[in-house]
Coordinates of C-alpha atoms and ligand atoms in Angstrom, one line a residue:
M1 CA 52.9 159.9 71.5
D2 CA 50.6 162.7 72.2
I3 CA 48.1 164.5 69.7
E4 CA 46.7 167.5 70.3
T5 CA 42.8 167.7 67.9
D6 CA 39.3 169.8 68.7
I7 CA 37.1 166.5 68.1
V8 CA 39.1 162.7 68.0
V9 CA 35.9 160.4 66.7
V10 CA 36.3 156.6 67.4
G11 CA 35.1 154.4 65.1
A12 CA 35.1 154.4 60.8
G13 CA 31.8 153.4 60.8
P14 CA 29.0 154.8 58.5
G15 CA 28.5 156.9 61.7
G16 CA 31.4 157.6 62.8
S17 CA 32.9 159.2 59.4
L18 CA 30.3 161.1 58.3
A19 CA 30.4 162.6 62.3
A20 CA 33.8 163.3 60.9
R21 CA 33.7 164.7 57.5
E22 CA 30.8 167.1 59.1
A23 CA 32.6 168.4 61.6
A24 CA 35.7 169.0 59.8
K25 CA 33.3 170.9 56.6
H26 CA 32.0 172.5 59.5
G27 CA 35.8 173.8 60.3
A28 CA 37.1 171.9 63.9
K29 CA 40.2 170.0 63.7
V30 CA 39.5 166.2 63.6
L31 CA 41.0 163.2 64.2
L32 CA 39.0 159.6 62.8
I33 CA 40.4 156.7 64.8
D34 CA 39.8 153.4 63.8
K35 CA 41.1 149.8 65.4
K36 CA 40.6 148.0 61.6
A37 CA 43.6 147.5 59.3
E38 CA 41.3 148.0 56.5
I39 CA 38.5 150.2 56.8
G40 CA 34.9 148.4 56.6
S41 CA 36.6 144.9 56.4
P42 CA 35.5 142.7 57.3
K43 CA 32.0 143.8 57.1
R44 CA 29.6 143.2 59.8
C45 CA 26.2 143.8 57.8
A46 CA 23.7 142.5 54.8
E47 CA 24.6 145.8 52.9
G48 CA 21.3 146.7 52.1
V49 CA 19.9 150.6 52.0
S50 CA 18.0 153.4 51.9
K51 CA 18.4 154.7 48.9
S52 CA 16.2 158.2 49.4
G53 CA 18.4 158.1 53.2
L54 CA 21.6 158.0 51.0
E55 CA 20.5 161.0 48.4
E56 CA 19.2 163.4 52.1
L57 CA 22.7 163.2 53.1
G58 CA 24.3 164.4 49.9
I59 CA 26.3 161.2 49.2
N60 CA 26.0 160.2 45.4
P61 CA 25.4 156.7 44.2
D62 CA 28.9 155.6 43.1
P63 CA 28.9 152.3 41.1
R64 CA 32.3 151.2 42.7
W65 CA 30.4 151.3 46.2
I66 CA 26.9 149.3 45.2
A67 CA 27.0 145.5 44.2
R68 CA 23.2 145.7 43.6
T69 CA 20.4 147.9 43.1
S70 CA 17.2 146.1 44.4
T71 CA 13.7 146.8 42.9
G72 CA 11.7 145.4 45.8
V73 CA 11.0 142.8 48.4
R74 CA 9.9 139.7 48.6
L75 CA 8.7 138.3 52.2
V76 CA 8.2 134.6 52.6
S77 CA 5.8 133.1 55.4
P78 CA 6.6 129.7 57.3
D79 CA 4.6 127.9 54.3
Q80 CA 6.8 129.1 51.6
T81 CA 3.7 131.9 50.5
S82 CA 5.5 134.7 49.3
V83 CA 4.0 138.0 49.1
W84 CA 5.8 140.2 46.4
M85 CA 6.0 144.1 47.3
D86 CA 7.5 146.6 44.1
E87 CA 9.7 149.2 45.3
D88 CA 7.6 152.1 43.3
T89 CA 4.4 151.3 45.2
I90 CA 5.1 151.2 48.8
D91 CA 7.8 152.8 50.8
I92 CA 10.2 149.6 52.3
P93 CA 12.9 150.5 54.8
E94 CA 16.7 149.6 53.9
S95 CA 15.7 148.7 50.3
G96 CA 17.1 150.4 47.5
F97 CA 20.9 149.4 47.1
V98 CA 22.8 146.9 48.5
L99 CA 26.2 148.1 49.2
E100 CA 29.4 146.9 48.9
R101 CA 30.3 148.0 52.9
K102 CA 34.1 147.2 52.5
V103 CA 34.4 150.0 49.5
F104 CA 31.3 152.4 50.9
D105 CA 33.1 152.1 54.8
K106 CA 36.0 153.4 52.6
H107 CA 34.9 156.0 50.9
M108 CA 33.3 157.7 53.2
A109 CA 36.4 158.0 55.1
M110 CA 37.8 159.2 52.0
D111 CA 35.2 162.0 52.1
A112 CA 36.0 162.9 55.4
A113 CA 39.7 162.7 54.9
R114 CA 38.8 165.1 52.1
A115 CA 36.6 167.6 54.4
G116 CA 40.0 167.7 56.0
A117 CA 40.0 165.2 59.3
K118 CA 42.9 163.5 60.3
I119 CA 42.2 159.2 59.8
M120 CA 44.5 157.2 61.8
I121 CA 43.8 152.9 61.4
R122 CA 44.9 150.2 63.1
T123 CA 44.7 153.3 66.3
R124 CA 42.2 151.1 69.2
A125 CA 40.6 153.2 71.7
T126 CA 42.2 151.7 75.4
G127 CA 40.7 154.3 77.2
L128 CA 39.2 157.6 78.6
E129 CA 40.3 159.9 81.4
R130 CA 38.7 163.3 81.9
V131 CA 40.9 166.5 82.3
D132 CA 40.5 170.0 83.6
D133 CA 39.9 171.8 79.3
G134 CA 38.4 168.2 78.0
I135 CA 39.5 164.3 77.5
V136 CA 42.5 162.3 76.8
I137 CA 41.6 158.9 74.5
T138 CA 44.9 156.8 75.5
A139 CA 44.8 154.4 71.9
E140 CA 46.8 151.5 70.8
N141 CA 48.0 152.7 67.6
M142 CA 50.5 150.1 65.7
G143 CA 51.5 148.3 69.3
K144 CA 52.4 151.6 70.5
E145 CA 50.5 154.0 73.4
I146 CA 49.3 157.8 72.1
K147 CA 46.6 160.0 73.8
I148 CA 44.9 161.8 72.2
H149 CA 43.6 165.3 73.7
A150 CA 40.3 167.3 72.2
K151 CA 37.6 169.3 73.4
I152 CA 35.1 166.4 72.6
V153 CA 35.2 162.8 72.0
I154 CA 32.3 161.4 69.0
A155 CA 31.4 157.7 70.0
A156 CA 30.8 156.3 67.1
D157 CA 32.8 152.7 68.2
G158 CA 29.5 150.3 67.0
P159 CA 27.5 148.0 68.9
E160 CA 29.8 146.6 71.5
S161 CA 30.4 150.1 72.7
R162 CA 32.7 150.8 75.4
V163 CA 33.8 155.1 74.9
G164 CA 30.1 156.1 75.7
R165 CA 30.6 154.2 79.1
W166 CA 34.4 155.0 79.9
A167 CA 32.8 158.4 79.8
G168 CA 30.3 157.4 82.6
L169 CA 27.4 157.7 80.8
D170 CA 24.3 155.4 81.4
C171 CA 24.3 153.6 77.7
N172 CA 24.4 149.6 78.5
T173 CA 22.4 147.5 75.2
K174 CA 20.4 145.0 77.5
F175 CA 21.1 141.1 76.4
D176 CA 17.9 140.6 75.6
N177 CA 18.1 143.6 72.8
M178 CA 21.0 142.5 70.8
E179 CA 19.9 140.3 68.5
S180 CA 22.8 137.4 67.7
C181 CA 23.4 137.8 63.8
V182 CA 25.1 135.2 61.8
Q183 CA 25.5 135.6 57.6
Y184 CA 27.5 134.2 55.0
E185 CA 28.0 135.2 51.1
M186 CA 26.9 133.0 48.5
A187 CA 27.7 132.3 45.0
G188 CA 25.9 129.6 43.3
L189 CA 22.6 130.7 44.5
E190 CA 19.7 129.7 42.2
M191 CA 17.0 133.2 42.7
E192 CA 14.1 133.4 41.2
N193 CA 14.1 136.9 41.2
N194 CA 17.9 138.4 42.1
N195 CA 16.6 142.1 41.8
V196 CA 14.1 141.4 44.9
I197 CA 16.0 141.3 48.9
Q198 CA 13.9 138.7 50.3
L199 CA 12.7 137.9 54.0
Y200 CA 11.6 134.7 55.6
F201 CA 9.6 134.8 58.5
G202 CA 8.8 132.8 61.5
S203 CA 10.2 129.8 63.4
V204 CA 13.0 129.9 60.6
A205 CA 14.4 132.4 63.0
P206 CA 12.6 133.1 66.1
G207 CA 12.6 136.4 67.5
G208 CA 13.7 138.0 63.8
Y209 CA 14.1 137.4 60.8
T210 CA 16.5 135.4 58.0
W211 CA 17.3 137.5 54.6
I212 CA 19.1 137.1 50.9
F213 CA 19.9 139.8 49.3
P214 CA 20.9 140.0 46.2
K215 CA 24.7 140.9 45.1
G216 CA 24.7 139.4 41.6
D217 CA 23.4 137.0 39.4
D218 CA 24.5 134.2 41.3
I219 CA 25.5 135.7 44.9
A220 CA 23.9 137.0 47.7
N221 CA 24.5 138.0 51.3
V222 CA 23.0 134.7 53.7
G223 CA 21.8 136.0 56.9
I224 CA 19.7 135.4 60.1
G225 CA 19.3 137.3 63.1
V226 CA 17.7 135.9 66.6
L227 CA 16.8 136.9 70.1
K228 CA 18.4 134.4 72.2
T229 CA 15.5 135.0 74.7
H230 CA 13.3 132.8 72.2
T231 CA 15.4 130.3 70.6
D232 CA 17.7 127.2 72.4
K233 CA 19.8 126.9 69.8
T234 CA 22.4 128.9 68.0
A235 CA 21.8 131.8 65.1
I236 CA 24.3 129.4 62.9
E237 CA 22.4 126.4 63.2
H238 CA 19.3 128.0 62.4
L239 CA 20.8 129.5 59.3
D240 CA 22.6 126.3 58.1
E241 CA 19.0 124.6 58.5
F242 CA 17.9 127.0 56.2
I243 CA 20.3 127.3 53.7
K244 CA 20.1 123.6 53.4
N245 CA 16.1 123.9 53.1
C246 CA 15.6 126.5 51.2
P247 CA 15.7 125.9 46.8
E248 CA 17.2 129.2 46.0
T249 CA 20.6 128.6 48.4
Q250 CA 21.0 124.5 49.2
N251 CA 23.6 123.9 46.1
A252 CA 25.4 127.7 47.1
Q253 CA 28.8 127.7 48.6
A254 CA 29.6 130.4 50.9
V255 CA 33.3 132.4 50.5
E256 CA 32.8 134.3 53.5
I257 CA 31.2 134.4 57.1
N258 CA 30.4 137.5 59.4
M259 CA 28.9 137.2 62.4
G260 CA 28.2 140.1 64.9
G261 CA 25.6 141.8 67.6
D262 CA 22.4 144.3 66.0
P263 CA 21.4 146.5 68.7
V264 CA 17.4 146.1 68.3
G265 CA 16.0 147.7 71.8
G266 CA 16.0 151.8 70.7
L267 CA 18.2 154.5 71.5
I268 CA 20.1 154.2 74.7
K269 CA 19.2 156.8 77.7
E270 CA 22.3 159.8 77.4
R271 CA 23.0 160.1 74.0
V272 CA 25.9 163.1 75.1
G273 CA 27.5 163.9 78.5
D274 CA 29.8 166.7 78.8
N275 CA 33.0 166.9 76.0
I276 CA 31.3 163.6 74.1
L277 CA 28.2 162.3 71.7
V278 CA 27.5 159.0 71.0
V279 CA 26.3 157.7 67.3
G280 CA 25.1 154.9 65.4
D281 CA 24.9 151.6 66.6
A282 CA 26.8 152.9 70.1
A283 CA 23.5 154.7 70.1
G284 CA 21.0 152.7 69.7
F285 CA 20.4 154.2 66.0
V286 CA 19.1 150.6 64.8
N287 CA 14.8 150.1 63.3
P288 CA 14.0 147.7 65.6
L289 CA 11.7 146.2 63.5
T290 CA 14.4 145.7 60.8
G291 CA 17.6 145.5 62.2
G292 CA 19.1 148.4 60.1
G293 CA 21.2 151.1 61.0
I294 CA 23.4 152.1 57.9
N295 CA 21.1 155.0 57.2
S296 CA 20.8 156.0 60.9
A297 CA 24.5 155.7 61.7
L298 CA 25.2 157.7 58.5
E299 CA 22.5 160.6 59.9
S300 CA 23.2 160.6 63.3
G301 CA 26.9 161.1 63.0
A302 CA 25.8 164.4 60.4
Y303 CA 24.1 165.7 63.2
A304 CA 26.9 165.2 65.5
G305 CA 29.8 166.1 63.3
I306 CA 27.8 169.7 62.8
V307 CA 26.9 170.2 66.5
A308 CA 30.2 168.9 67.7
A309 CA 31.8 171.5 65.6
D310 CA 29.7 174.1 66.8
A311 CA 30.6 173.6 69.4
I312 CA 33.9 174.0 69.5
E313 CA 33.4 177.6 67.8
S314 CA 31.5 178.3 70.6
G315 CA 34.0 177.1 73.6
D316 CA 30.8 176.0 75.1
Y317 CA 31.6 172.2 75.2
S318 CA 29.0 171.0 78.1
A319 CA 26.2 168.2 78.0
K320 CA 24.1 171.6 77.9
N321 CA 25.3 172.5 74.6
L322 CA 25.2 169.3 73.0
K323 CA 21.6 168.2 73.9
E324 CA 21.6 170.4 70.5
Y325 CA 22.3 166.9 68.8
V326 CA 19.7 164.9 70.8
K327 CA 16.9 166.7 69.4
L328 CA 18.3 166.8 66.1
T329 CA 18.1 162.9 66.1
D330 CA 14.9 162.1 68.3
E331 CA 13.2 164.9 65.5
N332 CA 14.5 163.1 62.0
I333 CA 15.2 159.6 63.4
G334 CA 14.4 158.4 67.0
K335 CA 10.4 159.3 66.8
G336 CA 9.4 156.5 64.0
Y337 CA 11.3 153.7 67.0
D338 CA 8.5 153.6 68.9
K339 CA 6.4 152.6 66.0
Y340 CA 8.8 150.1 64.5
K341 CA 9.4 148.2 67.9
K342 CA 5.3 147.9 68.4
A343 CA 5.3 146.2 64.9
K344 CA 8.3 144.2 65.7
E345 CA 6.5 143.4 68.7
Y346 CA 3.0 141.8 66.8
L347 CA 5.5 140.2 64.2
L348 CA 6.8 138.7 67.3
S349 CA 3.1 137.9 68.9
L350 CA 2.3 135.5 65.6
N351 CA 2.8 132.0 65.5
D352 CA 3.5 130.3 62.5
D353 CA 0.1 129.8 61.4
E354 CA -1.1 133.0 61.7
L355 CA 1.8 134.3 59.6
N356 CA 0.7 132.1 56.9
D357 CA -2.9 132.9 57.3
I358 CA -2.0 136.6 56.8
A359 CA 0.4 135.9 54.0
H360 CA -2.4 134.1 51.6
E361 CA -4.6 137.1 52.4
F362 CA -2.1 139.6 51.4
V363 CA -1.5 137.8 47.9
K364 CA -4.7 138.3 47.1
Q365 CA -4.8 141.5 48.0
D366 CA -3.8 144.3 44.9
I367 CA -0.5 145.7 46.9
N368 CA -1.5 149.4 45.9
E369 CA -4.6 149.6 47.9
I370 CA -2.4 148.3 51.4
N371 CA -3.2 150.9 53.6
P372 CA -3.8 151.3 57.3
K373 CA -7.8 150.7 56.9
T374 CA -7.3 148.2 54.4
M375 CA -4.9 146.5 56.9
V376 CA -7.3 146.3 59.7
K377 CA -9.9 144.5 57.1
L378 CA -7.3 142.5 56.3
L379 CA -6.4 141.5 60.0
I380 CA -10.1 140.5 61.0
K381 CA -10.2 139.0 58.1
V382 CA -7.2 136.2 58.7
S383 CA -8.1 136.2 62.3
P384 CA -10.0 138.7 64.9
K385 CA -7.0 137.6 68.1
A386 CA -4.1 138.4 65.9
L387 CA -6.2 141.9 65.1
L388 CA -6.8 142.2 69.1
K389 CA -2.8 141.8 69.6
L390 CA -2.0 144.3 67.4
G391 CA -4.6 146.4 69.2
K392 CA -2.9 146.0 72.1
L393 CA -0.2 147.7 70.8
F394 CA -1.2 150.4 69.8
Ligands
LIG401 C1 24.7 140.7 60.3 C2 24.6 141.6 60.2 C3 23.8 142.5 59.1 C4 23.4 144.0 59.0 N1 22.2 144.4 57.8 C5 22.2 145.3 57.8 C6 21.5 146.0 56.9 O1 21.4 145.0 55.6 N2 21.6 147.1 56.8 C7 21.0 148.0 57.6 O2 21.2 149.3 57.4 N3 22.0 147.9 58.6 C8 22.2 146.7 58.9 N4 23.1 146.2 60.2 C9 23.0 147.1 60.8 C10 24.5 148.2 60.6 O3 25.4 147.1 60.2 C11 25.2 148.5 61.4 O4 23.9 149.4 62.2 C12 25.8 149.8 60.8 O5 27.0 149.9 60.3 C13 26.4 151.0 62.3 O6 27.5 151.5 61.6 P1 28.3 152.6 62.7 O7 29.2 153.4 62.3 O8 27.5 152.8 63.9 O9 29.2 151.1 63.6 P2 29.9 150.3 62.7 O10 29.8 150.5 61.5 O11 29.7 148.9 63.5 O12 31.3 150.7 62.6 C14 32.6 150.8 64.1 C15 33.8 151.0 64.2 O13 34.1 151.3 65.1 C16 35.8 151.0 65.4 N5 35.8 150.5 66.8 C17 35.4 150.2 67.4 N6 35.8 149.9 69.0 C18 36.6 150.6 68.8 C19 38.0 151.3 69.2 N7 38.1 150.4 70.7 N8 38.7 151.9 69.2 C20 38.9 152.1 67.3 N9 37.7 151.8 66.3 C21 37.2 150.7 67.2 C22 35.4 149.3 64.5 O14 36.2 148.8 63.9 C23 34.4 149.8 63.1 O15 35.3 150.4 62.0 C24 23.4 144.9 60.1 C25 24.0 144.3 61.8 C26 24.4 142.7 61.7 C27 25.4 142.4 62.8

């Protein structure tokens, strides 16, 4: 079977669905394909998302895909000192809602369909060929090979993306920058506060952190991200140990397990080429500090959709014309990544004792008064060595 379209979007995660929605809204003929039988399932995500980030993209909160509204964050140091932060007083990335991603992703795809995009599920892209008037994506649909002729392809195929590479872009993620994640959805937790997301730092999760994201009174996503360069153990070994030792999780039961990579190393080198744009995780749009990528996948997808539709209208699908997407994403998403990368490096340079000392000082501090100046004062008090490390980075 041969299909003709203006734009083919590979991958119906948040990035792909927003790209398809915006491109269709702006007048292009769009086909959105995904290898999954059910969009959004299985999930590979702790499901924390920023409320304001959704609002900015015109996505109205819908109770069908919100599992929990979080009111803040609890940061836990290796000696179990807790720093509680309130959502109203401090801007916390990826905090606001804990989603039901299986429902959310489907709804984002439905919005793309409402805007006019065609959707093909159980359709796996298997190859890409450049032809005179554009690109041909070869795909497997329900066991049959199909060819999709498009003027532009939007690669939204997630962390293990291949489409960009097939098109000849320099878009590899280094192994060192891929966080290895595993997560259980669990029931029967005994949470001290089941309205806040919890992050545990230090040797409990070398190179990353452990999380508890509540989805119900006794239900939560309990997961971990580690860097393989920082530990000889597997992510699941670290997580099982955490669950056994944490009073909130030790009596809980897993009803689902998710595993996957999270590309925390920053943006890929080439986000556009002739006839192609790369969005979301495939382009490295993941906050290097938190590992969160839903908001930036949505936002990068939206920009890609608009730029691609404009290119269709103008008849110019060259990399030069598509560069507007790079400009928009640099200005609105990527510019903060250096700061987050440095903060992550700093965090990883601290040992358990230093993390404990910082947490002890934090709990004494009025959270409303935390600003860069008070932070520096606090770090001098805790450990001049810790401050020196920070100074070297900034
Ligand atoms: C364990 C874990 C926890 C996380 N927790 C959070 C969190 O709490 N908050 C947050 O903001 N981010 C989190 N993230 C990151 C977040 O899940 C991603 O950043 C986000 O899903 C990226 O969206 P995307 O659309 O770019 O890619 P994806 O959501 O990965 O979607 C890619 C889609 O492409 C499809 N696809 C892939 N290859 C092909 C192909 N060849 N043909 C057709 N379809 C294909 C896949 O089936 C998939 O549907 C987490 C990641 C992990 C691994």
